[in-house]
C-alpha cells in the first residue's frame, strides 16, 4: 500500500527516493560525533552539539580542567564526577536548594542549573578554591565558632553564598541577611547560626 506520509525526495535535487532513504539511514547509523554540526534555521547558522561527547574546557579555581562530556552534563556533575571537586553538593538538582552554589564570574550560581558546556570561558570558583591549603577563611571559621552547621551538607553552598553576600553588602542588616541568603536551604535548620555568622563577619568587616 502506498504510504503518503513517507519521506519524498526533492525532484529538483536529482536524488531518487531510494537515494534519499539510503542517506537518511546512513545519518541515523553514524557514530556519535565529536564537534558541533552547523544547521541553518530561521536564516541563522546554529551550532548543534552532541548528543555524543564533546571536548569541554573549564577554568575552575584558576586551573584549566578538560574532559569529554555530553552537552547535557551540568556544571555540578562535571565538577563532582569528572574533576573530583565534591564540595558543591547535589540535593534537589533543580535550582531550589542552593547546596550546589559556586561562583561563576564572581556571581553565585546553582551549578545544577548551568551546563558545563556553557560554563566554558567563565571563571568558576568552588568551595575548594576559597582556601589555600588547610587554613579556613574567616567566614568558614565563623561557621565553626557559631555552630552554624549540623550535618554540614548545605554548608559549602552557604559558605559561598555568605562570602559573596558579605562582599556585596558589608553593612547588611539582619533582614538583609535573611533575604540575601534566602536562595540556600538548610534541612537541619541552622539558620540562626548562619545569620549570626553573617552579622559577626559584617561587624568585623572580614569576608574573605
Ligand atoms: S542541587 Fe542545585 S539548587 Fe539544589
Ligand atoms: S547543616 Fe544539615 S542541611 Fe544544613
Coordinates of C-alpha atoms and ligand atoms in Angstrom, one line a residue:
X1 CA 0.0 0.0 0.0
X2 CA 1.3 3.5 -0.8
X3 CA 2.4 5.5 2.2
X4 CA 1.6 9.1 1.6
X5 CA 3.5 10.1 4.7
X6 CA 6.7 8.5 3.6
X7 CA 9.6 11.0 3.1
X8 CA 9.7 12.2 -0.5
X9 CA 12.8 13.1 -2.5
X10 CA 13.0 16.6 -3.9
X11 CA 12.8 16.1 -7.7
X12 CA 15.0 19.2 -8.3
X13 CA 17.8 17.7 -6.2
X14 CA 18.5 14.8 -8.7
X15 CA 18.1 12.3 -5.8
X16 CA 15.8 9.3 -6.1
X17 CA 13.6 8.3 -3.3
X18 CA 15.8 5.3 -2.8
X19 CA 18.9 7.6 -2.6
X20 CA 17.2 9.7 0.0
X21 CA 16.3 6.7 2.2
X22 CA 19.9 5.4 1.9
X23 CA 21.3 8.8 3.0
X24 CA 18.8 9.1 5.9
X25 CA 19.8 5.6 7.0
X26 CA 23.5 6.5 7.0
X27 CA 22.8 9.6 9.1
X28 CA 20.9 7.5 11.7
X29 CA 23.7 4.9 11.9
X30 CA 26.6 7.4 12.3
X31 CA 28.5 7.0 15.5
X32 CA 28.2 10.0 17.9
X33 CA 30.5 12.6 16.5
X34 CA 32.7 15.0 18.5
X35 CA 32.4 18.6 17.4
X36 CA 29.4 20.8 16.6
X37 CA 27.3 20.4 13.5
X38 CA 26.1 23.6 11.9
X39 CA 22.5 23.8 10.9
X40 CA 20.7 26.7 9.2
X41 CA 17.4 27.7 10.9
X42 CA 15.4 31.0 10.6
X43 CA 18.2 32.4 8.5
X44 CA 20.9 31.8 11.0
X45 CA 23.7 29.2 11.3
X46 CA 23.3 27.5 14.6
X47 CA 25.9 25.1 16.2
X48 CA 24.4 21.9 17.4
X49 CA 26.5 20.0 19.9
X50 CA 26.1 16.3 20.7
X51 CA 24.3 14.2 21.6
X52 CA 27.7 12.5 21.9
X53 CA 30.6 13.7 24.0
X54 CA 32.3 16.9 23.0
X55 CA 35.5 18.4 24.4
X56 CA 34.9 20.8 27.3
X57 CA 37.4 23.1 28.9
X58 CA 36.6 24.8 32.2
X59 CA 38.5 27.4 34.3
X60 CA 38.0 26.2 37.8
X61 CA 39.8 27.7 40.8
X62 CA 42.4 29.1 38.4
X63 CA 43.1 25.8 36.7
X64 CA 42.2 24.6 33.3
X65 CA 40.2 21.4 33.5
X66 CA 39.3 19.4 30.4
X67 CA 37.0 16.4 29.8
X68 CA 34.9 14.9 27.0
X69 CA 31.3 15.4 28.2
X70 CA 27.9 15.0 26.7
X71 CA 26.4 18.5 26.3
X72 CA 23.6 17.7 28.7
X73 CA 26.1 17.3 31.6
X74 CA 25.6 20.0 34.2
X75 CA 28.5 22.0 35.7
X76 CA 27.7 20.4 39.0
X77 CA 28.0 16.9 37.7
X78 CA 31.2 17.8 35.8
X79 CA 32.8 19.2 38.9
X80 CA 31.8 16.2 41.1
X81 CA 32.1 13.3 38.7
X82 CA 34.9 14.4 36.3
X83 CA 37.1 16.7 38.4
X84 CA 36.7 15.3 41.9
X85 CA 35.5 18.6 43.3
X86 CA 32.8 17.4 45.6
X87 CA 32.3 20.4 47.8
X88 CA 29.3 21.6 45.8
X89 CA 26.5 19.2 46.7
X90 CA 23.7 17.7 44.7
X91 CA 20.5 17.8 46.6
X92 CA 17.4 19.0 44.6
X93 CA 19.2 19.1 41.2
X94 CA 16.6 21.6 40.1
X95 CA 17.7 25.0 41.3
X96 CA 15.8 25.4 44.5
X97 CA 18.1 24.5 47.5
X98 CA 21.5 26.2 46.9
X99 CA 23.6 23.2 48.0
X100 CA 25.4 23.3 44.7
X101 CA 26.3 27.0 44.8
X102 CA 29.5 28.1 43.2
X103 CA 30.8 31.4 41.8
X104 CA 30.7 32.0 38.1
X105 CA 32.4 35.2 37.1
X106 CA 32.2 36.2 40.7
X107 CA 28.4 35.7 41.0
X108 CA 26.7 32.8 42.9
X109 CA 25.0 30.3 40.6
X110 CA 23.3 27.0 41.1
X111 CA 25.8 24.7 39.4
X112 CA 23.0 22.2 38.8
X113 CA 21.3 24.7 36.5
X114 CA 24.3 25.5 34.4
X115 CA 25.5 23.2 31.6
X116 CA 29.2 22.5 31.8
X117 CA 29.5 23.4 28.1
X118 CA 28.0 26.8 28.7
X119 CA 30.4 27.5 31.6
X120 CA 33.3 27.4 29.3
X121 CA 35.3 30.7 29.2
X122 CA 33.9 31.7 32.6
X123 CA 35.9 31.8 35.8
X124 CA 34.4 29.2 38.2
X125 CA 35.2 29.2 41.9
X126 CA 34.1 26.3 44.1
X127 CA 34.4 26.0 47.9
X128 CA 37.7 24.2 47.3
X129 CA 39.0 27.4 45.6
X130 CA 38.2 29.7 48.5
X131 CA 41.1 28.4 50.6
X132 CA 44.8 27.7 50.1
X133 CA 45.9 24.6 52.0
X134 CA 44.1 23.8 55.2
X135 CA 43.6 27.3 56.5
X136 CA 39.9 28.2 56.9
X137 CA 38.7 31.6 55.6
X138 CA 37.3 33.9 58.3
X139 CA 33.7 33.0 57.1
X140 CA 34.4 29.3 57.3
X141 CA 36.0 29.8 60.8
X142 CA 32.9 31.7 61.8
X143 CA 30.6 28.8 60.8
X144 CA 32.6 26.7 63.2
X145 CA 32.5 29.2 66.0
X146 CA 28.8 29.9 65.7
X147 CA 27.9 26.2 65.3
X148 CA 26.3 27.0 62.0
X149 CA 26.0 23.5 60.7
X150 CA 24.8 20.1 61.8
X151 CA 25.1 17.5 59.0
X152 CA 27.1 20.0 57.0
X153 CA 25.6 19.0 53.7
X154 CA 24.3 22.5 52.9
X155 CA 27.4 24.3 54.4
X156 CA 29.7 24.6 51.3
X157 CA 26.8 26.3 49.4
X158 CA 26.1 28.6 52.4
X159 CA 29.7 29.5 52.8
X160 CA 30.0 30.5 49.2
X161 CA 26.7 32.5 49.4
X162 CA 27.6 34.1 52.7
X163 CA 31.1 35.1 51.5
X164 CA 29.7 36.7 48.3
X165 CA 26.8 38.3 50.2
X166 CA 29.1 40.0 52.7
X167 CA 31.4 41.2 50.0
X168 CA 28.5 42.8 48.2
X169 CA 26.7 44.1 51.4
X170 CA 29.2 45.0 54.0
X171 CA 26.6 46.9 56.0
X172 CA 23.7 44.4 55.8
X173 CA 21.1 44.3 58.5
X174 CA 19.6 41.0 59.9
X175 CA 16.7 41.4 57.4
X176 CA 19.2 41.9 54.6
X177 CA 21.0 38.7 55.6
X178 CA 17.7 36.8 55.7
X179 CA 16.8 37.9 52.2
X180 CA 20.3 37.7 50.8
X181 CA 20.8 34.1 51.9
X182 CA 17.2 33.0 51.1
X183 CA 18.4 31.1 48.0
X184 CA 20.0 28.5 50.2
X185 CA 18.1 25.9 52.4
X186 CA 19.3 24.1 55.4
X187 CA 17.2 21.0 56.3
X188 CA 18.9 20.9 59.7
X189 CA 17.6 24.4 60.4
X190 CA 20.8 26.1 61.4
X191 CA 19.6 29.4 60.2
X192 CA 20.2 31.2 63.5
X193 CA 23.8 30.2 63.4
X194 CA 24.3 31.2 59.8
X195 CA 22.7 34.6 60.4
X196 CA 25.0 35.0 63.4
X197 CA 28.0 34.2 61.1
X198 CA 26.9 36.9 58.6
X199 CA 26.3 39.5 61.3
X200 CA 29.5 38.7 63.1
X201 CA 31.6 38.9 60.0
X202 CA 29.8 42.1 58.9
X203 CA 30.8 43.6 62.3
X204 CA 34.4 42.6 61.9
X205 CA 34.5 43.6 58.2
X206 CA 36.1 40.2 57.3
X207 CA 34.6 38.2 54.5
X208 CA 37.5 36.5 52.7
Ligands
LIG1 S1 21.3 20.9 44.0 FE1 21.4 22.7 42.8 S2 20.0 24.1 43.7 FE2 19.7 22.2 44.8
LIG2 S1 23.5 21.5 58.2 FE1 22.4 19.9 57.5 S2 21.3 20.6 55.8 FE2 22.2 22.3 56.7

